[in-house]
Amino acid sequence: EIVLTQSPATLSLSPGERATLSCRASQSVSSYLAWYQQKPGQAPRLLIYDASNRATGIPARFSGSGSGTDFTLTISSLEPEDFAVYYCQQRSNWPPSWTFGQGTKVEIK
Amino acid sequence: EVQLVESGGGLVQPGGSLRLSCAASGFTFSSYWMSWVRQAPGKGLEWVANIKQDGSEKYYVDSVKGRFTISRDNAKNSLYLQMNSLRAEDTAVYYCARYPYPVGDAFDIWGQGTMVTVSS
């Protein structure tokens, strides 16, 4: 089973700052890596799929990079609405399974 | 508008059963894999099950195998999750999600979720 480890657990930043979130896989997941944003009381929202592709309607300040075992989600300049929990997620080929990281909370400093 | 709406959650005793439903609208339901993802209170996300467009392939997380069954009715644009032998650790918000594989390997549309509480 592939385990995804996100770091840091909490990121304290101010609006306008750059946020860099990490997701590390226990073995290679190629580029099958997605990122989601979740705000309290809401469903998750897809931000990035296949490691670096922005989902429909996602602002350009969100970007994803990486391949293999190390991935990064970057928010170039934090807006007030970006303070939330972020999850990475991968798909294993066989047996087919999908797992999420434990999440990184981006909070206002 | 593309939309997923879950229903069927509630309070159930340990060992009991519950059937969740998800009504899809705004897209061609029969063209997509569909999924269930859950989130225990205060915890992270956990994938539960996936089903192929025609129902011919189904996959489950190990912790629910033999207890949960995912199914769909393409004529009714609906997804289901039959949950039997429920345990306290199944308590969670259950989300229905669209999985547009192979065009984008991620869950791109989510419902608002339905709460399942397993307690005596």
Short mmCIF file of C-alpha atoms in Angstrom, two decimals:
data_model
loop_
_atom_site.label_atom_id
_atom_site.label_comp_id
_atom_site.label_asym_id
_atom_site.label_seq_id
_atom_site.Cartn_x
_atom_site.Cartn_y
_atom_site.Cartn_z
CA GLU A 1 0.00 0.00 0.00
CA ILE A 2 1.32 3.41 -0.98
CA VAL A 3 1.38 5.94 1.85
CA LEU A 4 1.29 9.68 1.22
CA THR A 5 2.96 11.92 3.79
CA GLN A 6 2.17 15.63 3.72
CA SER A 7 4.29 18.32 5.32
CA PRO A 8 4.11 20.50 7.21
CA ALA A 9 0.99 19.60 9.18
CA THR A 10 0.24 23.28 9.65
CA LEU A 11 1.51 26.29 7.74
CA SER A 12 1.04 29.72 9.31
CA LEU A 13 1.28 32.50 6.75
CA SER A 14 -0.07 35.97 6.03
CA PRO A 15 -2.16 37.01 3.02
CA GLY A 16 0.08 37.80 0.08
CA GLU A 17 2.76 35.31 1.12
CA ARG A 18 3.80 32.26 -0.88
CA ALA A 19 2.72 28.83 0.36
CA THR A 20 4.65 25.67 -0.45
CA LEU A 21 3.06 22.35 0.52
CA SER A 22 4.79 19.00 0.17
CA CYS A 23 3.45 15.49 -0.49
CA ARG A 24 5.79 12.50 -0.46
CA ALA A 25 4.80 9.01 -1.62
CA SER A 26 6.26 5.83 -0.11
CA GLN A 27 6.88 4.56 -3.64
CA SER A 28 6.60 6.02 -7.12
CA VAL A 29 3.12 7.07 -8.25
CA SER A 30 4.33 8.39 -11.60
CA SER A 31 2.24 11.53 -12.17
CA TYR A 32 -1.00 10.17 -10.67
CA LEU A 33 -1.19 12.84 -8.00
CA ALA A 34 -3.99 15.27 -7.27
CA TRP A 35 -4.49 18.13 -4.81
CA TYR A 36 -7.73 19.21 -3.11
CA GLN A 37 -8.78 22.14 -0.97
CA GLN A 38 -11.32 21.75 1.82
CA LYS A 39 -12.89 24.48 3.92
CA PRO A 40 -14.79 23.80 7.17
CA GLY A 41 -18.22 22.28 6.56
CA GLN A 42 -17.64 22.00 2.82
CA ALA A 43 -16.85 19.21 0.41
CA PRO A 44 -13.33 19.00 -1.01
CA ARG A 45 -12.62 20.85 -4.24
CA LEU A 46 -10.23 19.56 -6.88
CA LEU A 47 -7.35 21.97 -7.55
CA ILE A 48 -4.70 20.00 -9.46
CA TYR A 49 -4.77 16.63 -11.24
CA ASP A 50 -2.03 14.56 -12.84
CA ALA A 51 0.51 16.44 -10.70
CA SER A 52 0.49 19.73 -12.59
CA ASN A 53 -2.82 20.33 -14.40
CA ARG A 54 -5.16 22.91 -12.92
CA ALA A 55 -8.78 21.85 -12.71
CA THR A 56 -11.49 23.91 -14.36
CA GLY A 57 -11.94 27.33 -12.78
CA ILE A 58 -8.90 27.14 -10.50
CA PRO A 59 -6.94 30.40 -10.32
CA ALA A 60 -3.45 30.56 -11.79
CA ARG A 61 -1.92 31.26 -8.36
CA PHE A 62 -2.29 27.52 -7.67
CA SER A 63 0.34 25.32 -9.29
CA GLY A 64 1.51 21.74 -8.88
CA SER A 65 4.79 20.08 -9.66
CA GLY A 66 6.71 16.86 -9.16
CA SER A 67 6.74 13.26 -10.28
CA GLY A 68 7.68 9.90 -8.85
CA THR A 69 7.62 10.29 -5.07
CA ASP A 70 7.94 14.04 -4.39
CA PHE A 71 5.24 16.58 -5.19
CA THR A 72 4.60 20.21 -4.37
CA LEU A 73 1.54 22.45 -4.35
CA THR A 74 2.43 26.14 -4.53
CA ILE A 75 0.10 29.05 -3.89
CA SER A 76 2.01 32.03 -5.25
CA SER A 77 0.27 34.75 -3.22
CA LEU A 78 -2.26 33.78 -0.58
CA GLU A 79 -5.72 35.27 -0.80
CA PRO A 80 -8.00 35.33 2.28
CA GLU A 81 -10.14 32.56 0.78
CA ASP A 82 -7.13 30.23 0.45
CA PHE A 83 -6.87 29.50 4.17
CA ALA A 84 -8.07 25.92 4.34
CA VAL A 85 -6.91 22.30 4.55
CA TYR A 86 -5.16 20.81 1.53
CA TYR A 87 -4.98 17.10 0.70
CA CYS A 88 -2.95 15.19 -1.85
CA GLN A 89 -4.27 11.95 -3.36
CA GLN A 90 -2.81 9.18 -5.50
CA ARG A 91 -3.97 6.15 -7.46
CA SER A 92 -2.21 2.79 -7.32
CA ASN A 93 -2.34 0.67 -10.45
CA TRP A 94 -2.77 -2.77 -8.96
CA PRO A 95 -4.71 -3.58 -7.04
CA PRO A 96 -6.55 -0.39 -7.92
CA SER A 97 -6.80 1.83 -4.87
CA TRP A 98 -6.88 5.51 -4.11
CA THR A 99 -5.34 7.08 -1.00
CA PHE A 100 -5.13 10.56 0.49
CA GLY A 101 -2.46 12.26 2.52
CA GLN A 102 -3.30 13.36 6.05
CA GLY A 103 -3.66 17.00 5.06
CA THR A 104 -1.88 20.33 5.55
CA LYS A 105 -3.74 23.17 7.24
CA VAL A 106 -2.88 26.63 5.92
CA GLU A 107 -3.82 29.10 8.63
CA ILE A 108 -3.64 32.86 9.00
CA LYS A 109 -0.57 34.02 10.90
CA GLU B 1 -25.18 22.76 -13.56
CA VAL B 2 -23.17 19.67 -12.74
CA GLN B 3 -24.39 18.39 -9.38
CA LEU B 4 -24.25 15.41 -7.05
CA VAL B 5 -26.70 15.15 -4.16
CA GLU B 6 -26.32 12.45 -1.50
CA SER B 7 -29.06 11.15 0.77
CA GLY B 8 -29.77 8.28 3.12
CA GLY B 9 -27.47 9.03 6.01
CA GLY B 10 -28.54 8.83 9.63
CA LEU B 11 -28.08 7.13 12.98
CA VAL B 12 -27.77 3.33 12.97
CA GLN B 13 -26.81 0.81 15.62
CA PRO B 14 -23.62 -1.25 15.36
CA GLY B 15 -24.26 -4.27 13.15
CA GLY B 16 -27.02 -2.47 11.31
CA SER B 17 -27.42 -1.53 7.66
CA LEU B 18 -27.92 1.64 5.68
CA ARG B 19 -28.20 2.47 1.97
CA LEU B 20 -26.82 5.73 0.68
CA SER B 21 -27.93 7.27 -2.61
CA CYS B 22 -26.39 9.88 -4.85
CA ALA B 23 -28.42 11.66 -7.53
CA ALA B 24 -26.41 13.04 -10.44
CA SER B 25 -27.45 15.82 -12.80
CA GLY B 26 -25.93 18.13 -15.38
CA PHE B 27 -23.67 15.54 -17.05
CA THR B 28 -23.89 12.18 -18.79
CA PHE B 29 -23.79 9.95 -15.72
CA SER B 30 -23.33 6.73 -17.68
CA SER B 31 -20.04 8.00 -19.14
CA TYR B 32 -18.18 8.26 -15.84
CA TRP B 33 -16.65 6.13 -13.15
CA MET B 34 -18.16 7.08 -9.80
CA SER B 35 -16.83 6.92 -6.25
CA TRP B 36 -17.61 7.13 -2.55
CA VAL B 37 -15.18 8.92 -0.24
CA ARG B 38 -15.69 9.34 3.51
CA GLN B 39 -14.40 11.60 6.26
CA ALA B 40 -14.63 10.72 9.93
CA PRO B 41 -15.31 13.65 12.28
CA GLY B 42 -12.21 15.83 12.55
CA LYS B 43 -10.20 13.45 10.35
CA GLY B 44 -8.90 13.27 6.80
CA LEU B 45 -10.37 11.86 3.62
CA GLU B 46 -10.61 8.12 2.91
CA TRP B 47 -11.54 6.59 -0.44
CA VAL B 48 -14.21 3.88 0.03
CA ALA B 49 -15.23 2.46 -3.35
CA ASN B 50 -15.23 3.01 -7.12
CA ILE B 51 -17.49 1.65 -9.87
CA LYS B 52 -16.96 1.63 -13.62
CA GLN B 53 -19.41 3.18 -16.07
CA ASP B 54 -21.28 -0.08 -16.76
CA GLY B 55 -20.83 -1.54 -13.26
CA SER B 56 -18.50 -4.27 -14.52
CA GLU B 57 -15.61 -3.25 -12.26
CA LYS B 58 -15.84 -2.36 -8.59
CA TYR B 59 -13.06 -1.66 -6.12
CA TYR B 60 -13.14 -1.21 -2.35
CA VAL B 61 -10.85 -0.14 0.45
CA ASP B 62 -9.86 -3.20 2.50
CA SER B 63 -11.73 -2.05 5.62
CA VAL B 64 -15.14 -2.29 3.92
CA LYS B 65 -14.67 -5.33 1.67
CA GLY B 66 -17.41 -7.88 2.24
CA ARG B 67 -19.57 -5.35 4.12
CA PHE B 68 -20.20 -2.52 1.62
CA THR B 69 -21.49 -2.79 -1.95
CA ILE B 70 -21.32 -0.02 -4.52
CA SER B 71 -23.84 -0.05 -7.37
CA ARG B 72 -25.40 2.27 -9.92
CA ASP B 73 -28.53 2.70 -12.02
CA ASN B 74 -27.62 4.62 -15.17
CA ALA B 75 -31.28 4.91 -16.19
CA LYS B 76 -31.94 6.82 -12.95
CA ASN B 77 -28.60 8.70 -12.91
CA SER B 78 -28.01 7.33 -9.45
CA LEU B 79 -25.17 5.85 -7.43
CA TYR B 80 -25.65 3.74 -4.31
CA LEU B 81 -23.69 2.41 -1.36
CA GLN B 82 -25.21 -0.48 0.57
CA MET B 83 -23.55 -0.64 3.97
CA ASN B 84 -24.00 -3.75 6.13
CA SER B 85 -22.49 -4.88 9.45
CA LEU B 86 -21.77 -1.28 10.32
CA ARG B 87 -19.17 -0.46 12.94
CA ALA B 88 -18.46 2.61 15.05
CA GLU B 89 -15.41 3.31 12.88
CA ASP B 90 -17.69 3.70 9.84
CA THR B 91 -19.05 6.92 11.36
CA ALA B 92 -18.27 9.65 8.83
CA VAL B 93 -19.56 12.06 6.25
CA TYR B 94 -19.91 10.09 3.02
CA TYR B 95 -19.28 11.96 -0.22
CA CYS B 96 -20.27 10.88 -3.69
CA ALA B 97 -17.68 11.95 -6.28
CA ARG B 98 -17.19 11.75 -10.02
CA TYR B 99 -14.02 10.10 -11.30
CA PRO B 100 -13.37 11.09 -14.93
CA TYR B 101 -10.66 8.48 -15.59
CA PRO B 102 -8.80 8.36 -17.93
CA VAL B 103 -9.34 12.06 -18.63
CA GLY B 104 -7.88 13.37 -15.37
CA ASP B 105 -6.98 10.92 -12.64
CA ALA B 106 -8.80 12.63 -9.75
CA PHE B 107 -12.22 13.14 -8.19
CA ASP B 108 -13.41 16.25 -9.98
CA ILE B 109 -16.99 16.80 -8.77
CA TRP B 110 -18.19 16.19 -5.20
CA GLY B 111 -21.56 16.16 -3.49
CA GLN B 112 -22.21 17.96 -0.23
CA GLY B 113 -22.04 14.73 1.77
CA THR B 114 -24.37 12.77 4.01
CA MET B 115 -23.59 11.96 7.65
CA VAL B 116 -23.60 8.37 8.89
CA THR B 117 -23.42 7.80 12.65
CA VAL B 118 -22.97 4.28 14.00
CA SER B 119 -23.77 4.24 17.69
CA SER B 120 -25.91 2.43 20.24
#
